[in-house]
Each structure stands twice: as structure tokens, then as C-alpha cells.
XYZ file of C-alpha atoms in Angstrom:
764
model
C 106.658 127.046 97.597
C 103.913 126.507 95.448
C 101.136 129.467 95.798
C 97.313 129.017 96.341
C 96.925 129.913 92.891
C 97.499 126.231 91.698
C 95.003 124.069 90.698
C 95.206 120.440 89.898
C 92.738 119.108 87.074
C 90.715 116.186 87.586
C 91.318 113.274 85.493
C 94.730 110.130 89.738
C 101.989 92.018 115.234
C 103.616 87.629 124.593
C 104.917 85.109 122.938
C 108.923 85.012 121.614
C 108.129 82.660 118.471
C 109.944 79.262 120.754
C 108.298 77.123 118.029
C 110.753 79.778 114.705
C 114.044 79.186 117.625
C 113.370 75.414 118.039
C 113.302 75.382 114.113
C 116.287 77.592 113.281
C 118.247 75.550 116.262
C 117.258 72.385 114.544
C 117.769 72.819 110.925
C 120.571 75.217 110.549
C 122.808 73.331 111.478
C 121.580 70.158 108.647
C 121.595 72.910 106.076
C 124.659 75.022 106.772
C 126.928 72.026 105.562
C 125.112 72.486 101.825
C 126.204 76.588 102.002
C 127.586 77.546 99.418
C 126.374 74.912 96.659
C 125.681 76.032 93.379
C 123.560 74.508 90.400
C 125.530 74.258 87.317
C 124.055 76.794 84.425
C 123.392 76.086 81.024
C 125.259 76.613 78.565
C 125.301 79.882 76.803
C 123.363 80.807 73.942
C 123.241 84.139 72.087
C 120.575 86.649 71.660
C 120.242 86.086 68.233
C 119.953 82.368 68.866
C 118.327 82.746 71.882
C 115.410 84.193 70.274
C 115.459 81.820 67.238
C 114.758 78.903 69.558
C 112.100 81.304 71.387
C 109.977 81.618 68.453
C 110.716 78.431 67.497
C 108.603 76.727 70.202
C 106.231 78.275 71.853
C 103.273 80.668 70.046
C 103.166 84.079 70.261
C 101.212 85.896 73.082
C 99.926 89.035 73.998
C 102.513 91.307 76.277
C 101.261 94.160 78.305
C 104.357 95.005 80.886
C 104.346 98.409 82.237
C 107.673 100.304 82.285
C 109.017 99.021 85.784
C 111.061 97.817 88.360
C 112.860 94.967 85.503
C 112.735 92.009 88.728
C 108.935 93.117 89.237
C 108.603 92.803 84.686
C 110.167 89.672 84.684
C 107.510 88.274 87.085
C 104.537 89.405 84.519
C 106.669 88.334 81.289
C 107.278 85.016 83.240
C 103.327 84.846 83.896
C 101.941 86.394 79.969
C 104.557 84.518 78.034
C 103.433 80.444 80.469
C 107.543 80.552 80.611
C 109.940 79.706 83.604
C 111.888 82.862 84.489
C 115.328 83.393 86.398
C 117.603 85.901 87.204
C 121.303 86.625 89.441
C 119.921 88.940 92.027
C 122.283 91.191 91.949
C 121.944 91.021 87.778
C 118.685 93.203 87.764
C 118.035 94.686 91.163
C 118.047 98.344 90.499
C 117.459 97.674 86.648
C 114.723 99.376 85.204
C 112.684 98.571 82.010
C 110.549 100.223 79.560
C 107.800 97.796 78.815
C 107.124 95.546 76.652
C 103.199 95.821 74.897
C 101.384 93.598 71.915
C 101.512 90.733 69.965
C 105.009 89.322 70.276
C 107.082 85.725 70.076
C 108.236 85.334 73.034
C 111.921 85.995 72.568
C 111.539 89.140 70.231
C 109.040 90.311 73.331
C 111.685 89.923 75.769
C 114.456 91.236 73.551
C 112.138 93.971 73.655
C 111.679 94.328 77.565
C 115.441 94.434 78.027
C 116.375 97.428 75.735
C 118.284 99.516 77.825
C 119.832 97.551 80.578
C 122.414 96.035 79.082
C 120.908 92.428 79.620
C 120.317 89.383 77.369
C 119.167 85.738 78.302
C 119.975 82.283 77.142
C 117.808 79.252 77.082
C 117.666 76.105 78.924
C 117.086 72.371 77.474
C 114.135 72.739 79.399
C 113.028 76.301 77.697
C 113.451 77.928 80.915
C 115.300 81.140 80.369
C 117.817 83.177 82.502
C 118.992 86.616 82.137
C 122.645 87.306 82.158
C 124.645 90.597 81.709
C 126.079 90.811 77.644
C 129.720 90.567 79.434
C 128.573 86.434 80.464
C 130.496 83.674 78.890
C 130.512 80.194 79.427
C 128.224 77.816 82.577
C 132.031 77.627 84.098
C 131.778 81.563 84.876
C 132.243 82.822 88.295
C 128.642 83.963 88.901
C 125.982 83.818 91.361
C 123.174 81.574 91.682
C 120.125 82.571 89.909
C 117.258 84.014 92.275
C 113.830 82.819 90.664
C 111.677 85.763 89.390
C 108.480 83.490 89.677
C 104.807 84.924 88.460
C 104.163 85.804 92.454
C 107.605 87.309 93.053
C 105.860 90.340 93.318
C 101.748 89.744 94.484
C 100.127 91.755 92.508
C 97.746 90.068 89.967
C 96.961 93.686 88.161
C 100.635 95.488 87.583
C 100.067 97.052 83.977
C 96.694 98.040 84.865
C 95.630 102.548 84.726
C 94.816 102.024 88.815
C 98.355 100.996 88.817
C 99.868 103.796 86.782
C 100.548 105.917 89.274
C 101.366 103.974 92.156
C 105.066 103.068 93.617
C 106.450 99.604 94.127
C 109.499 98.955 96.448
C 110.217 94.781 95.877
C 112.354 92.900 97.345
C 115.663 93.511 95.588
C 114.979 97.505 96.839
C 114.969 96.023 99.974
C 117.717 95.013 99.513
C 119.319 97.172 98.392
C 118.629 100.210 101.275
C 118.172 97.164 103.789
C 115.695 98.945 105.643
C 116.153 99.348 109.426
C 112.770 101.517 110.032
C 110.105 102.224 107.938
C 112.070 105.465 107.198
C 114.435 103.198 105.431
C 112.129 101.395 103.706
C 110.429 104.815 101.940
C 113.869 106.091 100.904
C 114.216 107.445 97.386
C 110.639 108.650 98.078
C 109.885 112.219 97.996
C 106.351 111.531 97.441
C 106.232 109.245 101.242
C 107.360 110.922 104.168
C 107.599 109.481 107.249
C 108.247 111.321 110.868
C 109.805 110.833 114.164
C 113.353 108.555 114.352
C 112.201 105.701 116.180
C 109.733 102.805 115.333
C 107.398 103.136 118.087
C 106.556 106.878 117.133
C 107.405 106.919 112.976
C 103.885 107.810 110.833
C 103.761 107.354 107.384
C 102.183 110.160 104.838
C 101.345 110.172 101.334
C 101.652 113.221 99.098
C 100.245 114.818 102.405
C 98.326 112.629 103.862
C 98.322 110.420 106.884
C 98.061 106.797 106.594
C 95.351 106.905 109.041
C 93.144 108.281 106.686
C 94.424 105.117 103.729
C 93.347 101.827 103.209
C 96.727 100.161 104.866
C 97.222 96.238 105.229
C 99.899 93.541 105.999
C 99.297 90.241 103.917
C 95.657 91.634 103.094
C 94.701 92.263 106.760
C 93.364 95.101 107.109
C 95.691 97.853 109.845
C 93.000 99.192 112.764
C 96.053 100.780 114.555
C 94.931 104.954 116.020
C 95.644 103.812 119.477
C 97.558 106.785 120.772
C 98.345 110.232 119.184
C 102.246 110.552 120.767
C 103.155 107.403 119.057
C 103.150 105.537 115.531
C 100.118 103.516 113.498
C 101.623 100.398 112.297
C 104.660 98.885 113.807
C 106.410 97.201 111.203
C 109.992 95.914 110.977
C 111.248 96.321 107.188
C 113.141 92.870 108.135
C 110.080 90.963 107.615
C 108.867 92.271 104.434
C 109.439 91.521 100.832
C 107.777 94.034 99.156
C 104.919 97.532 99.332
C 102.756 99.698 96.790
C 101.292 102.492 98.120
C 98.788 104.001 95.561
C 98.875 107.926 96.730
C 95.097 109.410 96.287
C 93.393 107.514 94.183
C 92.761 103.662 95.221
C 90.481 100.991 93.234
C 87.920 99.659 94.995
C 89.400 96.654 95.784
C 91.460 97.920 97.575
C 89.417 97.437 100.747
C 86.900 99.947 102.979
C 87.345 103.531 103.564
C 90.592 104.077 100.903
C 89.729 107.905 101.376
C 93.879 108.999 100.335
C 94.515 105.548 98.460
C 96.338 102.783 100.637
C 99.580 101.124 101.471
C 100.145 97.962 100.672
C 102.685 95.792 102.657
C 103.912 92.000 101.884
C 106.047 89.948 104.100
C 108.204 87.212 102.534
C 107.195 83.501 101.942
C 110.093 80.462 101.572
C 109.633 80.903 97.722
C 111.135 84.574 98.444
C 114.316 82.996 99.678
C 114.978 79.502 99.083
C 116.687 78.637 95.913
C 113.787 76.119 93.274
C 116.795 73.065 94.153
C 116.721 73.517 97.831
C 114.444 71.687 99.985
C 115.756 73.715 103.126
C 117.905 76.769 103.819
C 118.120 79.935 106.074
C 120.297 82.368 107.061
C 121.550 84.795 109.735
C 122.387 88.630 110.229
C 124.249 90.299 112.579
C 125.112 94.069 112.473
C 126.284 96.769 115.367
C 124.988 101.089 114.692
C 127.551 102.590 115.999
C 125.261 105.402 117.519
C 123.927 104.148 120.306
C 126.017 100.786 120.300
C 123.012 99.067 118.443
C 123.054 95.572 118.431
C 121.078 93.082 115.921
C 120.602 89.767 115.527
C 118.231 88.171 112.708
C 118.275 84.286 112.441
C 115.037 82.968 109.877
C 115.254 79.238 108.580
C 112.581 77.804 105.997
C 112.277 74.819 103.545
C 110.006 73.089 101.559
C 108.342 69.078 101.297
C 105.871 68.101 98.416
C 103.935 70.971 98.109
C 103.722 72.332 102.010
C 106.403 75.526 103.129
C 107.194 76.330 106.224
C 109.394 79.535 107.716
C 110.551 80.544 110.909
C 111.811 84.084 111.539
C 113.216 85.739 115.100
C 114.469 89.432 115.587
C 116.093 90.828 118.589
C 117.943 94.743 118.364
C 119.159 96.579 121.067
C 120.950 99.259 121.637
C 121.315 102.701 124.037
C 120.562 106.263 123.555
C 121.594 107.772 119.883
C 123.278 111.162 119.176
C 121.825 113.895 117.451
C 123.640 115.343 114.884
C 125.020 118.587 117.651
C 126.306 115.749 119.830
C 122.922 115.616 121.872
C 122.146 112.450 123.382
C 118.370 111.718 122.663
C 116.359 110.486 125.423
C 114.007 107.870 125.552
C 115.750 106.739 121.672
C 117.056 103.520 122.895
C 116.208 100.300 120.298
C 114.418 97.079 122.170
C 112.691 96.085 119.539
C 111.019 91.736 118.847
C 109.890 90.916 116.026
C 109.076 87.255 114.835
C 106.789 85.648 112.083
C 105.926 81.774 111.273
C 104.328 81.460 107.921
C 103.255 77.920 106.856
C 101.846 77.129 103.075
C 100.113 74.625 100.829
C 99.449 74.732 97.035
C 97.623 71.716 96.156
C 97.913 70.351 92.464
C 100.868 73.892 91.632
C 96.938 75.304 91.367
C 95.610 75.964 95.023
C 97.731 77.720 97.682
C 96.559 78.018 101.121
C 98.502 80.045 104.158
C 98.308 80.636 107.290
C 101.384 83.848 108.828
C 101.594 84.416 112.588
C 103.384 87.811 112.929
C 104.980 90.036 116.078
C 106.128 93.224 116.578
C 107.290 94.238 119.883
C 109.248 97.565 121.559
C 109.219 97.919 124.630
C 111.213 100.940 125.979
C 111.398 103.808 127.973
C 110.887 106.676 125.408
C 110.245 110.193 125.940
C 106.724 111.354 128.049
C 104.995 111.954 124.786
C 106.935 109.976 122.407
C 106.867 111.520 119.277
C 108.339 114.742 120.734
C 111.693 114.870 123.002
C 110.375 117.702 125.149
C 107.533 119.789 125.920
C 108.449 122.891 127.786
C 105.361 124.157 129.465
C 105.106 121.532 131.353
C 106.285 120.082 134.043
C 106.581 115.803 133.485
C 108.929 113.019 133.311
C 111.743 112.924 130.869
C 111.046 108.847 129.935
C 108.101 106.532 130.400
C 108.025 103.322 129.158
C 105.821 102.205 126.463
C 105.192 99.211 126.039
C 103.949 98.797 121.925
C 102.987 94.957 120.239
C 101.081 94.830 116.898
C 100.358 90.833 116.306
C 98.543 89.404 113.496
C 97.102 85.846 112.122
C 95.578 86.251 108.864
C 94.849 82.602 106.275
C 95.144 83.381 103.122
C 94.004 81.425 99.893
C 94.528 82.170 95.902
C 94.978 80.663 92.923
C 98.339 81.776 91.510
C 98.594 79.926 87.891
C 94.312 80.766 87.701
C 94.670 82.399 84.016
C 90.261 81.692 83.412
C 86.851 83.543 84.816
C 87.141 81.300 87.915
C 90.470 82.851 90.285
C 89.136 83.277 93.848
C 90.935 84.382 96.246
C 89.854 84.596 99.825
C 91.685 86.171 103.018
C 90.457 85.746 106.484
C 92.426 88.317 109.518
C 92.969 89.545 113.314
C 95.554 92.601 113.408
C 96.370 94.318 116.735
C 97.925 96.933 118.564
C 98.355 97.063 121.643
C 99.778 99.918 124.022
C 100.920 99.756 127.591
C 101.683 103.179 129.266
C 102.458 102.142 133.253
C 103.354 106.120 133.925
C 101.322 107.872 135.426
C 97.668 105.632 134.978
C 98.780 102.287 134.014
C 96.629 102.734 130.966
C 96.589 100.205 128.328
C 94.932 100.847 124.531
C 93.727 98.201 122.189
C 92.894 98.862 118.741
C 91.868 95.201 116.539
C 89.802 94.041 113.174
C 88.574 91.297 112.564
C 88.302 91.195 108.634
C 88.117 89.037 105.336
C 87.279 89.101 101.783
C 86.622 86.629 99.109
C 87.104 87.727 96.163
C 87.156 86.634 92.121
C 89.330 88.071 89.595
C 87.569 87.127 85.887
C 90.329 87.349 83.760
C 88.960 87.334 80.594
C 91.658 87.852 78.176
C 95.253 88.579 79.317
C 94.706 91.536 78.930
C 90.982 92.787 80.230
C 89.844 91.776 83.590
C 86.777 92.399 86.344
C 87.419 91.941 89.994
C 84.079 91.813 92.114
C 84.212 90.438 95.588
C 82.673 91.115 99.229
C 84.751 92.097 102.108
C 83.987 92.909 106.313
C 85.496 94.081 109.558
C 84.973 94.846 112.869
C 86.811 97.057 114.604
C 86.831 98.169 117.887
C 89.201 101.354 119.713
C 89.258 100.012 123.541
C 90.944 101.802 126.406
C 91.579 99.753 130.026
C 91.853 101.773 132.929
C 92.607 100.333 137.115
C 88.817 101.725 137.567
C 87.284 101.837 134.328
C 87.255 101.039 130.715
C 86.007 102.079 127.694
C 85.327 101.180 123.740
C 83.861 102.404 120.160
C 82.943 99.758 118.082
C 82.517 99.667 114.046
C 81.466 97.213 111.835
C 81.268 97.183 107.738
C 80.200 94.924 105.523
C 81.398 96.075 101.626
C 80.752 95.007 98.268
C 82.995 95.767 95.083
C 83.656 95.928 91.079
C 87.128 96.915 89.609
C 87.050 97.099 85.536
C 90.448 96.987 84.045
C 90.167 96.708 80.536
C 92.525 97.686 77.383
C 90.353 98.204 74.914
C 92.438 99.586 72.626
C 96.027 98.626 72.154
C 97.161 102.342 73.705
C 94.690 102.744 76.359
C 94.408 101.493 79.753
C 90.871 102.541 81.613
C 90.469 100.361 85.583
C 86.871 102.434 86.915
C 85.254 100.993 90.306
C 82.593 101.002 92.362
C 81.798 100.033 96.188
C 79.481 99.723 98.286
C 79.538 99.455 102.099
C 77.376 99.289 105.252
C 78.555 100.036 108.673
C 77.299 100.296 112.197
C 78.938 102.203 114.750
C 78.050 102.139 118.380
C 79.903 104.881 120.904
C 81.277 104.601 124.254
C 77.804 105.063 125.908
C 76.138 102.576 123.730
C 74.633 104.976 121.267
C 73.577 103.042 117.839
C 74.272 104.890 114.311
C 73.799 102.426 111.026
C 75.136 104.308 107.624
C 75.682 104.146 104.294
C 77.738 105.303 101.277
C 79.004 104.574 97.519
C 82.721 105.239 96.479
C 83.615 105.501 93.181
C 86.839 105.400 90.973
C 88.093 105.542 87.473
C 91.804 105.415 86.307
C 93.061 105.942 82.425
C 96.934 105.036 80.819
C 97.290 106.289 77.196
C 100.602 104.890 75.728
C 100.996 108.255 73.684
C 103.933 106.855 71.881
C 106.335 104.034 73.157
C 108.470 106.200 75.072
C 105.250 108.648 76.522
C 102.345 107.521 78.797
C 100.031 110.360 79.887
C 97.509 109.348 82.956
C 94.233 110.581 84.763
C 92.324 109.680 87.832
C 89.200 110.184 89.971
C 88.091 109.116 93.449
C 85.607 109.672 95.442
C 85.125 107.706 98.266
C 82.337 107.384 101.256
C 84.470 106.268 104.345
C 82.048 105.606 107.494
C 82.474 106.624 110.594
C 86.991 106.269 112.242
C 87.052 105.061 115.955
C 88.559 107.521 117.575
C 92.022 106.830 119.810
C 92.459 104.914 122.466
C 93.860 107.083 124.925
C 91.123 110.331 124.017
C 88.041 108.529 125.472
C 85.689 109.743 128.129
C 83.327 108.331 129.557
C 81.124 111.531 129.821
C 80.969 111.513 125.797
C 77.345 112.583 124.343
C 76.235 110.956 121.411
C 73.234 112.188 121.456
C 74.267 115.277 118.069
C 75.154 112.010 116.770
C 78.855 110.928 114.085
C 79.115 112.081 110.702
C 80.601 109.826 107.993
C 83.809 111.032 106.363
C 84.550 111.986 102.138
C 86.752 112.396 99.855
C 87.454 113.208 96.671
C 91.012 112.520 95.306
C 92.406 114.004 91.637
C 95.719 113.145 89.731
C 97.156 113.434 86.518
C 100.823 113.083 85.424
C 102.533 111.175 82.306
C 106.277 109.423 82.518
C 108.651 109.307 79.378
C 110.747 106.484 78.886
C 113.845 106.405 76.123
C 117.532 104.179 76.558
C 117.627 104.013 80.212
C 116.175 107.925 80.681
C 113.097 108.267 82.313
C 111.437 111.775 83.143
C 107.698 111.768 85.053
C 105.056 114.858 86.266
C 101.851 114.790 88.227
C 99.898 117.233 89.947
C 97.521 115.835 92.982
C 94.770 117.107 95.209
C 93.219 115.725 97.675
C 90.071 117.577 99.275
C 88.302 115.759 103.149
C 85.080 116.321 104.201
C 83.980 115.682 107.927
C 87.085 114.182 108.971
C 86.129 112.940 112.924
C 88.611 114.838 115.147
C 87.321 114.507 119.041
C 88.673 115.181 121.479
C 89.050 114.357 125.595
C 87.265 117.172 126.467
C 85.392 118.556 123.257
C 82.984 115.480 122.979
C 83.148 112.575 120.323
C 81.447 114.851 117.267
C 83.877 117.488 116.082
C 85.415 117.287 112.870
C 87.764 118.583 110.230
C 88.183 119.869 106.562
C 91.417 119.056 105.436
C 92.592 119.496 101.347
C 95.881 118.559 100.490
C 97.987 119.208 96.905
C 100.685 119.357 95.093
C 103.112 118.226 92.915
C 106.376 116.290 91.690
C 108.632 115.073 89.097
C 111.027 112.821 88.638
C 114.274 112.164 86.252
C 115.722 109.372 86.642
C 118.777 107.407 84.352
C 119.841 103.455 84.116
C 122.901 102.401 82.515
C 122.420 98.219 83.564
C 124.766 97.725 86.099
C 124.020 101.002 87.773
C 120.939 103.556 87.594
C 120.492 106.681 89.720
C 117.273 108.364 90.294
C 116.041 111.937 92.084
C 112.255 112.662 92.604
C 111.193 115.971 93.809
C 107.256 116.717 95.741
C 106.238 120.067 96.419
C 102.863 119.080 98.989
C 100.348 121.919 100.506
C 98.542 120.905 103.022
C 95.262 123.377 105.077
C 93.072 122.682 107.804
C 88.909 124.856 107.492
C 90.713 126.929 104.045
C 93.259 127.929 106.524
C 96.796 127.523 106.878
C 97.745 124.511 109.199
C 100.672 124.003 112.184
C 101.537 119.673 113.012
C 98.929 120.311 115.342
C 96.146 120.358 113.871
C 97.160 117.605 111.277
C 97.337 115.359 113.807
C 95.141 112.418 111.927
C 94.836 114.883 108.605
C 98.903 115.004 107.539
C 101.784 117.258 107.789
C 102.795 120.469 106.794
C 105.824 119.069 104.062
C 106.749 121.120 101.381
C 108.956 121.019 99.275
C 111.385 118.242 99.572
C 114.189 116.123 96.982
C 114.773 112.573 97.358
C 117.479 110.632 95.970
C 118.927 107.265 95.083
C 122.167 105.687 93.384
C 123.543 102.185 92.858
C 126.195 100.920 91.289
C 127.389 97.034 90.835
C 130.736 95.848 90.053
C 130.155 92.024 89.097
C 133.276 91.390 88.360
C 134.077 92.396 92.229
C 130.949 91.454 94.199
C 130.841 94.314 94.981
C 128.001 96.655 95.133
C 127.814 100.131 96.304
C 124.852 103.280 96.504
C 123.364 105.256 98.885
C 120.603 107.624 98.993
C 119.514 111.673 99.954
C 116.847 113.862 101.197
C 116.714 117.497 101.088
C 113.449 119.341 102.040
C 113.432 123.170 101.971
C 112.271 125.545 103.763
C 108.605 125.792 104.750
C 107.381 128.967 105.631
C 103.701 127.464 105.466
C 103.529 127.069 109.420
C 104.457 130.222 110.033
C 101.260 131.232 108.060
C 99.392 129.524 110.930
C 101.135 131.502 113.786
C 104.001 129.585 114.707
C 108.036 128.557 113.374
C 109.153 127.358 110.122
C 109.898 124.397 109.309
C 114.339 124.692 108.679
C 115.797 123.336 105.663
C 118.346 120.012 105.757
C 120.122 118.078 103.437
C 120.837 114.212 104.368
C 122.888 111.885 103.025
C 123.875 107.651 103.268
C 125.561 105.273 101.440
C 126.664 101.600 101.984
C 129.046 99.340 100.314
C 128.356 95.609 100.318
C 130.715 92.822 99.106
C 129.959 88.810 98.596
C 133.481 87.010 98.680
C 134.781 84.944 95.578
C 134.158 81.234 97.051
C 132.194 82.078 99.783
C 128.809 83.529 98.343
C 126.769 82.461 101.062
C 128.450 85.039 102.900
C 127.751 89.079 102.489
C 129.483 91.794 104.446
C 127.979 95.277 103.754
C 129.220 98.666 105.167
C 127.489 101.856 105.902
C 127.778 105.569 106.897
C 123.809 107.207 107.751
C 124.161 111.021 107.679
C 127.240 111.183 106.650
C 127.577 115.413 107.314
C 125.623 114.251 111.153
C 123.049 117.054 110.015
C 121.992 117.884 113.366
C 118.073 118.069 112.010
C 115.032 116.349 112.856
C 112.768 114.544 109.697
C 110.011 116.640 107.882
C 107.241 114.841 108.599
C 108.066 114.724 112.784
C 105.920 116.667 114.910
C 106.523 119.591 116.806
C 108.794 121.602 114.969
C 106.605 124.542 114.378
C 106.298 125.393 118.159
C 108.950 127.345 120.654
C 107.567 124.519 123.725
C 108.602 121.449 121.446
C 111.461 120.339 121.584
C 111.156 117.765 118.449
C 112.651 114.317 118.278
C 115.770 114.959 115.897
C 117.432 112.053 114.005
C 120.634 110.086 114.117
C 124.030 111.922 113.745
C 126.530 110.260 111.943
C 126.680 106.615 112.227
C 128.169 103.741 110.925
C 126.797 100.254 110.712
C 128.389 97.287 109.758
C 126.889 93.899 109.495
C 127.215 89.911 108.069
C 124.720 88.430 106.864
C 125.422 83.810 106.214
C 122.478 81.977 103.679
C 122.736 78.501 103.847
């Protein structure tokens, strides 16, 4: 266990989408007849021939592509080289690259990017590049249709910048491989990101021990202000809607948004371009799955299409099941599934330059849950075992950007509304609403291919509202901010990023008390390529967060604000390294976060209570990529103290969690000749005595493993069959981030025991 002696050096969505269903019913029969259509692939060329042709047809370009997943690196490569790159999704899934940096001709740079991956490439008559396996032969070979890897495959315009050196990327390929059924599985294999709770309604995300309420969280650019009730989760998310996620632990740039106290989490939902092949105008998919533990049936239906410069996507999901059993065979009350989600997204891209996008999303979980949804039972209370929780998260977003811009005019506009609405009929027929209107206008000044300055203004208008049959209360906060972030490469091996933002906030309490305040935040990050395979990195941030709103279900009409409410401030320090050599990776990092005046109100204690807390720890990662597969092991040791002392899971609510030492493993391999993909994830949490030091029980160790196999039948490439076994060894455990394990009076919410999931997906 990491001791006190560890020091960290400064330097790191009531409607059920009628439009969606109608679109699906109308479109799918038409496009189903097109299933299995394939595009004739261009004739192969050797890597040498390809390189020679590219060298003759292309100018020299400046490349700055950091070590990362190959799919993301190819997106950057296409952008920086000005070429179209495509790849078989199975071929690049899970593959990592050591990156490429410097001045190279296109072919030479691509060869360097593919070193150690076991892949090569070929060039079509129109100059488009296709990534292939080294054993692929002619165009007549039985291969899957290429999946485009375009510049917007992962919408991170700043990938490779110094402030991204510590970021955790969850790509579309990761999501396809993990097939997540909840947020926990989104981050499977990532020891630094933990999720507490075994049902989606009660799940919370923790980054290096810090709860997501202390991070800037956005979905498609929409700010999330979802602190409604401490017994349920914060951001109800359907992973099937996601195309990617990014976590910035600790140090976040100024353009991450206001109050990025402990970093940021960015979620992105799918676009038509992520699903529809370039030569198709209509498409769709249908997914059916069954989980044996709880008998959960899940159905997903989507259709999408493009006409000229316009595109439209509709998606609907329904999941229904009974209570599951824990590892010891005990049925866990209130854990059944009753989830519905939907997404409608439309976009118009004018002249391949101006992109306008609107989307509406809702995720709703309405079911009987434990009386306190984040625990199975509180034994010293005489409450009913279950009650109904009706939680809906909604968002409506408008986005404008210029995806092909490369000069000093590269604007982005986001306008959004998001809300989380929780109704609890028993015992008081109460309702809590946490909502946010937010937006930003910013511009990227692309000075060179590697030097960029981002400047903009943003705002939010947050509301936390509680409604009971006899009264209503609300707290409101309005914030306007201005920011700038410079991402520069003054020397070939050196990348720096630094930024500043100022915020002005107006807060209004339940009793009408008004408080105006302002603050300044700053950050700096550096990444230095010490050798061709070793990168050193460090970061620091000092963030002003203003006044955070109290959770809706804590509101008390008697609260007295006469003592004022303080603004929260946090400092973050990170430092570490990454090494990549011939498919091997090794990384290490240290982190520390210090949070002062974190608002921690209670119903009887009033609105002006605070806690100071600190998280610190270290982690390492090991990995090897052999082209057709990979293995990655991560380890993170995190400690949290509150007001200078060891803390219980109660004392850390809305702050963080006592996580301790966690190992996470992910492996995968593709048998290309068999059209089979296999893999799995594992997690091991070691015993944590920190909670014992706080006067409670120690958190017991556990080990859990999940395996999967996926098959795409030859001649039926539209069909994918998948089988999973989760919790292979039937471990009886609660996730390390789950509340209450350190109390004798709390029966925690255990995870499902061994389960088998069978799934079929048809893509048209």
C-alpha cells in the first residue's frame, strides 16, 4: 500500500423516439436487400511500390503523431498528409503504433507509423490508401469491406498535444471489442478509471480516485450537471450510443470547460460517418442479446443514411430483465433491467467545409431499485426493501465546426441543454431536476501543422431543483468564461501546452441570496521525446471552480446563506513517462490532486459546509502488440484523505472514493483467416486497509475475469455472432468504487455472479 511518505513532483438524454422507430421500419426493408454488398478492392501493391508511388505523388509533410491506437493515428495521418486512408476494422482493432514525428514523404511516414504492427498498405488508382495485413493477396481475397478511418473518426483536434500526453482514449474499436453493457465496461482494462455500482442508475465514475462531479464532463459538447441524489449515479449513459470517450486525468486544458477541477471526461455519440460505408447511402443494424443472469433481453435498432451533403441517424434501445444473482447465488433485489434509450442526430456539411449538426438523446431507467439505490440494504433502518426510481437523462445539442479547416480560421460553436430528472414516488412523491444550458464559441488558430492556439468564450446556466407536493426549491448558478490554450512544438522533440481562463459566476441560493464571484485558472503541460522510443511528460493546473450547486434531494427551505458560500479551488500535479519499442509499451506516472473548499452541504447542517481533500498515487502500464493481437496490464495505487485524515466511503461522497491498489488487464487476438476474434478483461483489487484506519472495515480483495469470442461467418459479412462469459469464476464481490463496503450496517450492492451473454448483430 502506498504510504504517507509518497510525494509527487509538480510538473500532469417522455417520448420514445417515434421518429427513430419510423425511420427504422421504413428504411431497413429497403436496405436489407443490399446486405453483403461489397466493394471491389484495388489491386495490391507491395509496401515498396506503394512508397515509391506516394513519394513521387506527394510533397513532404510535417508529421506529429504520438504513440496511440493505430485507428486514431491513421485519422491523424490522413489529416496531416491530406490523403484518404481506409482500413479493415478487424485489422486495426486493438493495434497500437509508436507514432511518427518529423518531416517525411507520405509513404515513408506511413511505413514508420506501421512499424511493429505487422501491417502494410496499398494505393488505389485515385491515390487512396488502404491498410492491409502482410499476408493479404489480391483483390479477390476474402476480406471484409474497408471501414473508413477519416480525420474525424475521433473528434479530437488536439491529439498529440502535450496536454493529451496523459489522456486515456476509449476508441470506437475499444467499444466494439469490449461490447459494454454499462459504463463500467466502457472503461474495462483501465485501472485509473473506476466505476462504482452494479446497475446503470447508481453508477459513478472515478478518475484517479476523484468523483466525476469534480471533473468537467460533456457529451457531444453538452455540459453535464447531474448531481441530483447521492443514492443514484451522476451521468446515466447507454454505451451503445457512444463512439468514443476521452479522460483527461488531473490536469485539463483551459478549453475543457469551467470547473475542470480534477480533469475532464469527454463522451461522443455515434455519427452516420462512423457506421455507413462511403459507397452506401442507406444503412442500419439490429442487435439482439440475452444475458443468463437475470434473464435480460436487449434489443437495439438503428437506421441511418446520407443524401448529398445531409445525413440522418436514428437509434432506439430497449433492455428488460429480472434481478440478477451475486457470486454466492443470492438474488439481489432491485437489480432488474428496464432501460430505454434513443438518439436522433442530423447533420449537413456544406462544401465539405461547414458542418452543422443537431442531436437529441434520452436515456431512461425506470424500475424498482433498493430503497437506497447505491446499496442493497441499510440494516439499522426499517425501510422498505425497494422503491421505484425513475431517472431520465436528456440532452439537445447544436454543433457547428469546420472539420477540414487548416488555417487561422477554424471555428467551433456549441449550444446545448441537458438535464437529469429523477422521480421517486415513495415516500413523498418527490422529484429532483439538475439541468444546464451551456455553450461555447471558440476558434483554433492553426499557425502551423503542429502549432495551434485555441481561444474562446463559454457559458453555463445551471439549476438544481427539488419539487415536493407542498413546496419547491432551487439553486442557480450562471457562469461566463473566457479562455485561451496554446499548443506548440518549439523543438522537434518538445511539445508544450499552456492555458489560462477567467470565470465570472452569479450564484443564487434557495432563499434568494445572491453571490457574485470570479476567479482565474491556469495550466501547463510538457512532453519531451527524449529518444525515438521514450517520452517524458509532466503537467500542472490550478483551477477555480466557483460554487457547485447542492444536490436536489438535499435542499432544505430553512437553509441560511448569511455566512456566504465559498468557491472551490484545486491544484493538480502529474509526471510520468511512456516507452514504445517494437510492439512493447511501458509507462509510469505519479499524480496528486489537492482540493480546497469543496462544498459539502447537508440537510440539517446547512449550505455552507466544506471539505478539503487530497488524492495521490502512482501507476504503471505494460503492453505488447503482435499485430493480430495485444495484451495490456495497468496498475494504479490511489489514496484519498479528507480534511487531512483517512476517510470512509461516506466521508468521500461527492469527493472521491477509497480505491487503493487495482490491477486491470485486457487482451485480444484476431484470427483473420477464421473471421474470429477472442479476448477478455480482468480486474484485481487488493485489500485496502485505509478505510480501517478511518474506523471502518477494510475493503476486501477480489479478482474478476470476463472472456468473449466473436465470429463473422464467411459469405455473411453482415452478421456478427458473439458469446461472453462474465465473472468467469463466480466471484462474490462489490466493485471497489461501490459505496458502503466499510460499514457493518451496510449491505453493499454486489456485482452479478457468473453470467453468459449471447448476441447477434445484423448490419445492413
